[in-house]
PDB file of C-alpha atoms and ligand atoms in Angstrom:
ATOM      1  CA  UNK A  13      -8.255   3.416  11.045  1.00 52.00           C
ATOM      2  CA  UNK A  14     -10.935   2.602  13.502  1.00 68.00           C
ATOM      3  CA  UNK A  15     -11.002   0.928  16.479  1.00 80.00           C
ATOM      4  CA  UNK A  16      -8.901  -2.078  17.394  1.00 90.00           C
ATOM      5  CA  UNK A  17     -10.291  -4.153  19.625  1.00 95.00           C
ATOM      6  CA  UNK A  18      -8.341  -7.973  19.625  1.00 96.00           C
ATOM      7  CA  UNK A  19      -9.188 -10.793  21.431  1.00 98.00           C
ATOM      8  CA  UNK A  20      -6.742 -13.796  21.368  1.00 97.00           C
ATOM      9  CA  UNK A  21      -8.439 -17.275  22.002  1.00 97.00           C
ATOM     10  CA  UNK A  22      -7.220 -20.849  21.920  1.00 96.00           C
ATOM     11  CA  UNK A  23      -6.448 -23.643  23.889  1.00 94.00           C
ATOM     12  CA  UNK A  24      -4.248 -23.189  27.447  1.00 87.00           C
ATOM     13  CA  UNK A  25      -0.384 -24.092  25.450  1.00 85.00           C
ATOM     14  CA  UNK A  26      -1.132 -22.396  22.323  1.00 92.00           C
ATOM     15  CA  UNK A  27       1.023 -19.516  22.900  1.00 89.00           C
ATOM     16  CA  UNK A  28      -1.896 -16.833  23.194  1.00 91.00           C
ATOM     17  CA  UNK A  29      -0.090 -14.877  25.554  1.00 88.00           C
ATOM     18  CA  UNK A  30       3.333 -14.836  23.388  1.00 88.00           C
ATOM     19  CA  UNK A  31       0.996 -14.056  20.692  1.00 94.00           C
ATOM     20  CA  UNK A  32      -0.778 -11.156  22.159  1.00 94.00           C
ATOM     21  CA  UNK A  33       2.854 -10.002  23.472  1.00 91.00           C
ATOM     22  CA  UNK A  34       4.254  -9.488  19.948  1.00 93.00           C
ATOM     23  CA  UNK A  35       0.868  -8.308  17.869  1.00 94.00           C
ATOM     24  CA  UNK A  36       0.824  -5.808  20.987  1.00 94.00           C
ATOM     25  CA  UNK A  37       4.044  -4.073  19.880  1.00 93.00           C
ATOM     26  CA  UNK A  38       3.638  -5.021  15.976  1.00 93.00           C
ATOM     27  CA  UNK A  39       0.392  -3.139  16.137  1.00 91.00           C
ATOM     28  CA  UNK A  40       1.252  -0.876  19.177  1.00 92.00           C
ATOM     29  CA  UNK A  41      -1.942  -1.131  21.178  1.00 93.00           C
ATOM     30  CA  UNK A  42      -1.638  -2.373  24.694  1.00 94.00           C
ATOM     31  CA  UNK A  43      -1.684  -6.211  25.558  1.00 93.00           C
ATOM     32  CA  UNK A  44      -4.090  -7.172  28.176  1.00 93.00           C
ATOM     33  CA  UNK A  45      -3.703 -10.660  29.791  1.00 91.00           C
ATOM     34  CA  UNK A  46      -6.494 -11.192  32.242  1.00 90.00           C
ATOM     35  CA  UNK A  47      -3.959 -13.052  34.441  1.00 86.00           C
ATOM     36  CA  UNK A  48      -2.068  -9.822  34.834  1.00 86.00           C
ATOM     37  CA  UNK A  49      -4.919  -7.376  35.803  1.00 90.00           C
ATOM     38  CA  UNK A  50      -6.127  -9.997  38.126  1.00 87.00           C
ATOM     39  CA  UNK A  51      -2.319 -10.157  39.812  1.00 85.00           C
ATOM     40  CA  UNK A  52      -1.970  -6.167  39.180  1.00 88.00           C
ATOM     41  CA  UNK A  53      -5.347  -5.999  40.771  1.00 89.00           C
ATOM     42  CA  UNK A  54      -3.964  -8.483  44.376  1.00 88.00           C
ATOM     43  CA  UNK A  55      -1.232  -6.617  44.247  1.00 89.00           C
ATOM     44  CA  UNK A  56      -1.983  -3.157  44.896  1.00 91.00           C
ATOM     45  CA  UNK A  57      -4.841  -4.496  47.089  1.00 90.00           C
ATOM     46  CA  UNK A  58      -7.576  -3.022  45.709  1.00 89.00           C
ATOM     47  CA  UNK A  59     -11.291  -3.996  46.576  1.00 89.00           C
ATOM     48  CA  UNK A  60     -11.746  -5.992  43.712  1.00 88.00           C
ATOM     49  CA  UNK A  61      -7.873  -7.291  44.416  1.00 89.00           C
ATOM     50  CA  UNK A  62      -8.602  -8.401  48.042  1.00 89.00           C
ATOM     51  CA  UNK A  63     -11.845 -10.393  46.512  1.00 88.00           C
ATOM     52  CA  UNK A  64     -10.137 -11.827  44.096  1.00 85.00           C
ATOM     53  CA  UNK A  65      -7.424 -12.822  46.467  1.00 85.00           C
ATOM     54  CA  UNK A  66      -9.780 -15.404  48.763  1.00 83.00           C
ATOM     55  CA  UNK A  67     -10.064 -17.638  45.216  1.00 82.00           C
ATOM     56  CA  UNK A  68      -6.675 -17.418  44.078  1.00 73.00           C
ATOM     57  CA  UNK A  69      -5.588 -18.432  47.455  1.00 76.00           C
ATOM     58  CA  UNK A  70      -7.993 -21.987  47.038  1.00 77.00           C
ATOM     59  CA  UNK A  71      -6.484 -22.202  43.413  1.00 69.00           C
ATOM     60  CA  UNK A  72     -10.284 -21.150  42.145  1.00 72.00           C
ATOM     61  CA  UNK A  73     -10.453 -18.954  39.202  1.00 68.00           C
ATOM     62  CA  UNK A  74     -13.178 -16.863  40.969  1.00 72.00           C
ATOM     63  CA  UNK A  75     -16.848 -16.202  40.024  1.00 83.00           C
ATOM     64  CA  UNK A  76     -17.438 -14.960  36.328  1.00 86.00           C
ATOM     65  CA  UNK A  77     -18.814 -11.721  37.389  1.00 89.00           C
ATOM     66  CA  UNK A  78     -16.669 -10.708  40.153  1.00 90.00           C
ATOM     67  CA  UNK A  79     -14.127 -11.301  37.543  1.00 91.00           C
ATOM     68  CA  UNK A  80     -15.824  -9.908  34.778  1.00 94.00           C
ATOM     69  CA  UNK A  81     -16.173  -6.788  36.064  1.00 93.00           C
ATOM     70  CA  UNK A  82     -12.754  -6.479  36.845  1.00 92.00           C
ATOM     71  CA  UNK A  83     -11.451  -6.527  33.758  1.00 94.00           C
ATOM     72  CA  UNK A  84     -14.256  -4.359  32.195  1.00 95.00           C
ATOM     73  CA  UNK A  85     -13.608  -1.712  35.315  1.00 94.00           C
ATOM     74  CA  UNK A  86     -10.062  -1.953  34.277  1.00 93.00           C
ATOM     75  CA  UNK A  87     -10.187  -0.957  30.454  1.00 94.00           C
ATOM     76  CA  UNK A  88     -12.561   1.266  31.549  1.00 93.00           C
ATOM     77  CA  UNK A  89      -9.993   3.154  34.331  1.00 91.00           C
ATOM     78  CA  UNK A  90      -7.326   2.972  31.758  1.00 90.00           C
ATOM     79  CA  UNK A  91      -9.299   4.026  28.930  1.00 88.00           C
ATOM     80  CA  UNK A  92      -8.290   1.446  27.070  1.00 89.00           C
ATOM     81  CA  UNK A  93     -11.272   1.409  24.817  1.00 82.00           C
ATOM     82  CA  UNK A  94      -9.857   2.430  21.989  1.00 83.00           C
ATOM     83  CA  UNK A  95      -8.187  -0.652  21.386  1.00 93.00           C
ATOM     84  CA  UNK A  96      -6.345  -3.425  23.367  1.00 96.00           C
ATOM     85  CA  UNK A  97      -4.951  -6.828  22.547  1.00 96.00           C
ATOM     86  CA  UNK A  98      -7.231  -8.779  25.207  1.00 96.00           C
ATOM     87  CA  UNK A  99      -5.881 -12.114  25.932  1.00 93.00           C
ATOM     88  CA  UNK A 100      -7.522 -14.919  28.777  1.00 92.00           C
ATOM     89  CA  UNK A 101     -10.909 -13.102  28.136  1.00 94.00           C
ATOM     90  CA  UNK A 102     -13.663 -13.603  28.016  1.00 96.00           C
ATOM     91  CA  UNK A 103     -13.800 -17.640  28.820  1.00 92.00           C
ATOM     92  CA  UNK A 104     -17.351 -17.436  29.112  1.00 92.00           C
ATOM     93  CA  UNK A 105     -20.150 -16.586  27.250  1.00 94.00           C
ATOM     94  CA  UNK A 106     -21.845 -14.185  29.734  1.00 94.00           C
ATOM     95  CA  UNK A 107     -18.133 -12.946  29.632  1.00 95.00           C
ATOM     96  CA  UNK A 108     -17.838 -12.157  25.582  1.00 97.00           C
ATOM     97  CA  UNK A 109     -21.656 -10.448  25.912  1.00 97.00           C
ATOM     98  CA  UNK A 110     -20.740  -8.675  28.724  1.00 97.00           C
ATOM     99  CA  UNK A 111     -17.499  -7.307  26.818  1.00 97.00           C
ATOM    100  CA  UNK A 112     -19.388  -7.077  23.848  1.00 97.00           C
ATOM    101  CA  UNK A 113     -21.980  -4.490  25.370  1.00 97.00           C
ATOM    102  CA  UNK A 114     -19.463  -2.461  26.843  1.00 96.00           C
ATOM    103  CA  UNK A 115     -15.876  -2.407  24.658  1.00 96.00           C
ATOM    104  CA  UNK A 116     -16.635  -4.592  21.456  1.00 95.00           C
ATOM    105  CA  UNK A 117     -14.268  -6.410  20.230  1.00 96.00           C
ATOM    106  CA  UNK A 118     -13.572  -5.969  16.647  1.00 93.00           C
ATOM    107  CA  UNK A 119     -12.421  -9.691  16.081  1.00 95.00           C
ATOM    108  CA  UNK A 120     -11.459 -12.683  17.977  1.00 97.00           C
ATOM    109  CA  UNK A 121      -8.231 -14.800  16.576  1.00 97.00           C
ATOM    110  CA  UNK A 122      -8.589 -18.097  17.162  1.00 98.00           C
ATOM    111  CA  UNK A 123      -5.134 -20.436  17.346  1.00 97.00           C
ATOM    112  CA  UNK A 124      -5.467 -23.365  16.967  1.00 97.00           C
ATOM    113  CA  UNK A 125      -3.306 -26.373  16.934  1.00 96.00           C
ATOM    114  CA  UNK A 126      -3.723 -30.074  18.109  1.00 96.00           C
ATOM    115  CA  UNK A 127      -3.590 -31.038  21.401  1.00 95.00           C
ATOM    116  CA  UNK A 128      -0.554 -33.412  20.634  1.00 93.00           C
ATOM    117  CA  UNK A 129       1.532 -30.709  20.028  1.00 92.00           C
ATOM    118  CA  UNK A 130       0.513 -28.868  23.189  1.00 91.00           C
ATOM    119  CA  UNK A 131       1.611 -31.900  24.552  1.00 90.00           C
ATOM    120  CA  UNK A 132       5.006 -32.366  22.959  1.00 87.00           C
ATOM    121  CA  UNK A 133       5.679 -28.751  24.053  1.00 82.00           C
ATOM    122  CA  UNK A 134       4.943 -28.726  27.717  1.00 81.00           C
ATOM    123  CA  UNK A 135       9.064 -29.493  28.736  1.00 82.00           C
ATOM    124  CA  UNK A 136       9.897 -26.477  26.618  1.00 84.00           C
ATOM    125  CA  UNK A 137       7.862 -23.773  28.327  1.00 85.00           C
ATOM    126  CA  UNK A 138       8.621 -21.463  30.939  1.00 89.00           C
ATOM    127  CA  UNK A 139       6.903 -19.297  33.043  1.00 88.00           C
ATOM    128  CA  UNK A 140       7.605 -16.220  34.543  1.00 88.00           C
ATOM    129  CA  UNK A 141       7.014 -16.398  38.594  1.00 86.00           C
ATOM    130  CA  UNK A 142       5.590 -12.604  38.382  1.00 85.00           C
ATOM    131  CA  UNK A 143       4.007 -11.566  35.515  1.00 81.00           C
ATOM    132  CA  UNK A 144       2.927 -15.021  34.151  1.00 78.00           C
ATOM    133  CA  UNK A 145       4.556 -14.559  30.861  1.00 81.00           C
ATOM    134  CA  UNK A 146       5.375 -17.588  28.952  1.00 83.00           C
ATOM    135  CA  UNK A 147       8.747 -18.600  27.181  1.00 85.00           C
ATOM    136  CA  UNK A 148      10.021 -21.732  24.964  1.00 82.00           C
ATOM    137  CA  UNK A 149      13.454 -23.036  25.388  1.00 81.00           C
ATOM    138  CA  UNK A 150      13.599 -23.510  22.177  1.00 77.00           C
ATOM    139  CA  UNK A 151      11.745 -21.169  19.780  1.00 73.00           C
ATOM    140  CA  UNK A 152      11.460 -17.877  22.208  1.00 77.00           C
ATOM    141  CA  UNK A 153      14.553 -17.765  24.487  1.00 85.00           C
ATOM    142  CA  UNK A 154      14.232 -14.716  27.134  1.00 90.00           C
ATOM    143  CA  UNK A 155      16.928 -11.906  26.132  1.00 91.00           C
ATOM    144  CA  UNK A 156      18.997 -13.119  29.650  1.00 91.00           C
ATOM    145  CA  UNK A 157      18.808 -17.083  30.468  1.00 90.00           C
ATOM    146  CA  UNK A 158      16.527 -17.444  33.367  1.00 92.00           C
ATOM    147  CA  UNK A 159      14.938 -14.236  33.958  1.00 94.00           C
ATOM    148  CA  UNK A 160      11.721 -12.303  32.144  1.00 93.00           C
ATOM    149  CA  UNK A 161      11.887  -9.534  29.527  1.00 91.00           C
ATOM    150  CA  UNK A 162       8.965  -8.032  30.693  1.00 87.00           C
ATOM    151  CA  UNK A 163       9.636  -7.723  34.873  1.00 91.00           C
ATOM    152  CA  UNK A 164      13.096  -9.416  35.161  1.00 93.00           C
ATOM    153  CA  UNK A 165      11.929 -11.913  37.462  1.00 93.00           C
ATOM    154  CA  UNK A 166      12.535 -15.501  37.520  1.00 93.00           C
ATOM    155  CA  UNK A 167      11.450 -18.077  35.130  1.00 93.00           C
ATOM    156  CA  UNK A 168      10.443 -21.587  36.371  1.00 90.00           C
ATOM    157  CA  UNK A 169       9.118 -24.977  34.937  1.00 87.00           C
ATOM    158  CA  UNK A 170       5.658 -24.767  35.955  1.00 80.00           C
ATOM    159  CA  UNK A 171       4.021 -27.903  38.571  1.00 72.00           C
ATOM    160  CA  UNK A 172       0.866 -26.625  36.166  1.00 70.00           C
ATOM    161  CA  UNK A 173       2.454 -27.420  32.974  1.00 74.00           C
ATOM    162  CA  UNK A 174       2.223 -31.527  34.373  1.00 80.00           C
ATOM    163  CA  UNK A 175       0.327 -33.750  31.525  1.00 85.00           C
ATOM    164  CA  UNK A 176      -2.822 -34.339  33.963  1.00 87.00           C
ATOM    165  CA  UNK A 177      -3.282 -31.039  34.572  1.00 86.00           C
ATOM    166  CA  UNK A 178      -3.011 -29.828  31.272  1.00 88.00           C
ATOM    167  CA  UNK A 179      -5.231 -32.425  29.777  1.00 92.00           C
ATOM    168  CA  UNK A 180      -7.928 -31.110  32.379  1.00 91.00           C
ATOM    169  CA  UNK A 181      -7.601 -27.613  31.422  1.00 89.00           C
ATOM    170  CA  UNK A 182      -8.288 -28.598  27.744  1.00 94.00           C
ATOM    171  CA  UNK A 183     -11.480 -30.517  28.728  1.00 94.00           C
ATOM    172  CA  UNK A 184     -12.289 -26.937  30.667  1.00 92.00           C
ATOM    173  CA  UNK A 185     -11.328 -25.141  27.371  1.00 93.00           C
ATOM    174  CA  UNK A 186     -13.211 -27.318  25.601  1.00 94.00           C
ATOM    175  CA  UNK A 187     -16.607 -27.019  26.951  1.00 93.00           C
ATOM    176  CA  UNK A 188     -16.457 -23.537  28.262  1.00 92.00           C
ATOM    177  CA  UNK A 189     -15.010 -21.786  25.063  1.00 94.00           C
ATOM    178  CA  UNK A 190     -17.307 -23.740  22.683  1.00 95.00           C
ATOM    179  CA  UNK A 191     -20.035 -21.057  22.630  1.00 96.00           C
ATOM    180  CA  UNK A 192     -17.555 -18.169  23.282  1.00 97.00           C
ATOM    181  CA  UNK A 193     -16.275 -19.540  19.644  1.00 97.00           C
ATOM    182  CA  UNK A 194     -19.468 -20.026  18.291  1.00 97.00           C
ATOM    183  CA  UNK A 195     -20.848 -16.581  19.662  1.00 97.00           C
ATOM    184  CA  UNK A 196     -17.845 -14.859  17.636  1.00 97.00           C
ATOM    185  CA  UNK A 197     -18.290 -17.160  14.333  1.00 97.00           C
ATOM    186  CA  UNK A 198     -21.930 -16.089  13.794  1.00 97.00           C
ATOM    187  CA  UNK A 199     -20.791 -12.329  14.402  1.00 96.00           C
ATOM    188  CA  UNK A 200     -18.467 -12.843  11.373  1.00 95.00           C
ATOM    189  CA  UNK A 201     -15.356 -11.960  14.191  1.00 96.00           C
ATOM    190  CA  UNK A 202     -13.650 -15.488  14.533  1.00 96.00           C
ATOM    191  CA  UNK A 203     -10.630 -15.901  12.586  1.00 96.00           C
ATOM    192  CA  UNK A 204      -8.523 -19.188  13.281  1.00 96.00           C
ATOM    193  CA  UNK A 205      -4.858 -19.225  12.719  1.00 97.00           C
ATOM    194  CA  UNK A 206      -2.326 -21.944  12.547  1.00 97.00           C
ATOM    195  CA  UNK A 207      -0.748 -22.128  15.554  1.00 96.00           C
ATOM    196  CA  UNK A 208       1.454 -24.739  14.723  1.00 94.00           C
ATOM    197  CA  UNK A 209       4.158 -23.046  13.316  1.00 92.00           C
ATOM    198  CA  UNK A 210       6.506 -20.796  15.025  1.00 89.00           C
ATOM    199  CA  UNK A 211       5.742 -17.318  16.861  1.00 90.00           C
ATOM    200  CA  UNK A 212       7.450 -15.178  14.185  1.00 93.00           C
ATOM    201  CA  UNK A 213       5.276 -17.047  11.460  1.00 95.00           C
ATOM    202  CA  UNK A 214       2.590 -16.803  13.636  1.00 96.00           C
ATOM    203  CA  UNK A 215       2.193 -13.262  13.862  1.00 97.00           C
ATOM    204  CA  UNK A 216       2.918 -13.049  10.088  1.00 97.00           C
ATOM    205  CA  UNK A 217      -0.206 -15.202   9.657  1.00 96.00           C
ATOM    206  CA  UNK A 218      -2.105 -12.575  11.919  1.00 96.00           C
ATOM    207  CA  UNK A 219      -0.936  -9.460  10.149  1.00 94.00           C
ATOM    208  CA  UNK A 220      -2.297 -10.987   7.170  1.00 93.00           C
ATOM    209  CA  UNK A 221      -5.478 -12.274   8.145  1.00 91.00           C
ATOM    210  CA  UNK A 222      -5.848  -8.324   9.873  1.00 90.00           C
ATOM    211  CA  UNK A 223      -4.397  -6.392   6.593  1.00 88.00           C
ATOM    212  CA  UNK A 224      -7.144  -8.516   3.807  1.00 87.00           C
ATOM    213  CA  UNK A 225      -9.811  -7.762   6.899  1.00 82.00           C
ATOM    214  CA  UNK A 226      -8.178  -3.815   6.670  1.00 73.00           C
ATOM    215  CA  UNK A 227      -7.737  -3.371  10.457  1.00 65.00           C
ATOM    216  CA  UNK A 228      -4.071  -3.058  10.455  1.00 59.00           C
ATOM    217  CA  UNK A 229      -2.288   0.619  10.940  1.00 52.00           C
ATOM    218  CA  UNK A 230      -0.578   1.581   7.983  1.00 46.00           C
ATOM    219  CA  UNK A 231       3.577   1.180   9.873  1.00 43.00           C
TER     220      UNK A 231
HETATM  221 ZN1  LIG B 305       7.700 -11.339  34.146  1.00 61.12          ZN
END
């Protein structure tokens, strides 16, 4: 088996996090979100942290190096080369070159689904207040009501998760992930999967598309 490197892409509401999540223990390679190296990072105040801290705080995303080399400096400290599950990176093309030079991925799975059903979905989710992870009232209930599996904090309705906002974060997705998609389709590393179906048939889809691509660890 070589190395497995994974990123997760697709529109904000997909379920790329819950997706990384379960192919993460399926597969047992770690799951990075960006969103929680950047919060791991704030937290423990490191320099990069206490950079990255000044944006958050204005509700900016931060500039695509600073955060670029964050996450690269992370997988790096961890030696977490060898494979990951990378999920909310790279957004940006410098982003997937910049990962490319340094920890390849080996492909990126793409899920997609229309933005209707993003739509339809946005009452059902809920967020974790700490570790950002997302649940579904109806099709991924937390293991105890209210609280996360991962960090047992509390889960809340996000004020993101309001139709305006969303529908700005798609035009974002739109035009920033267009030649992050593109740059992965012409490497032969984009596979799309139908996200519209539920998380456990989701990752079924995945495993597949991995095993006839022969990337999967025999389990
Ligand atoms: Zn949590």
């Amino acid at each position: 088996m070589g190395v497995m490197r994974i990123v997760i892409a697709g529109k904000p509401g997909s379920g790329k996090g819950t997706q990384a999540a379960l192919l993460s223990d399926r597969m047992n390679i770690p799951h990075l979100s960006s969103g929680e190296i950047l919060r791991a990072e704030i937290r423990n105040a490191t320099a990069f942290g206490k950079e990255v801290q000044e944006y958050v705080r204005r509700g900016e995303i931060g500039p695509e190096r600073l955060i670029t080399s964050v996450i690269l400096e992370f997988i790096e400290r961890k030696k977490y080369g060898k494979g990951f599950v990378l999920d909310g990176f790279p957004r940006t093309i410098y982003q997937a070159r910049e990962l490319d030079r340094r920890f390849s991925p080996s492909l990126c799975i793409l899920l997609t689904l229309p933005d209707e059903t993003i739509f339809s979905r946005l009452p059902n989710r809920l967020t974790c207040t700490a570790c950002g992870r997302v649940y579904n009232v109806r099709e991924l209930l937390p293991e105890r009501e209210g609280r996360c599996d991962g960090c047992g904090s509390e889960l809340v309705h996000r004020i993101d998760d309001r139709h305006e906002t969303v529908e700005r974060r798609l035009e974002i997705f739109r035009e920033e992930s267009a030649p992050v998609l593109d740059h992965y389709r012409r490497s032969n590393r984009l596979v799309p999967v139908d996200a519209t179906h539920s998380p456990d048939a989701i990752l079924r889809d995945i495993i597949k598309a991995l095993e006839s691509l022969e990337l999967t660890n025999p389990v």
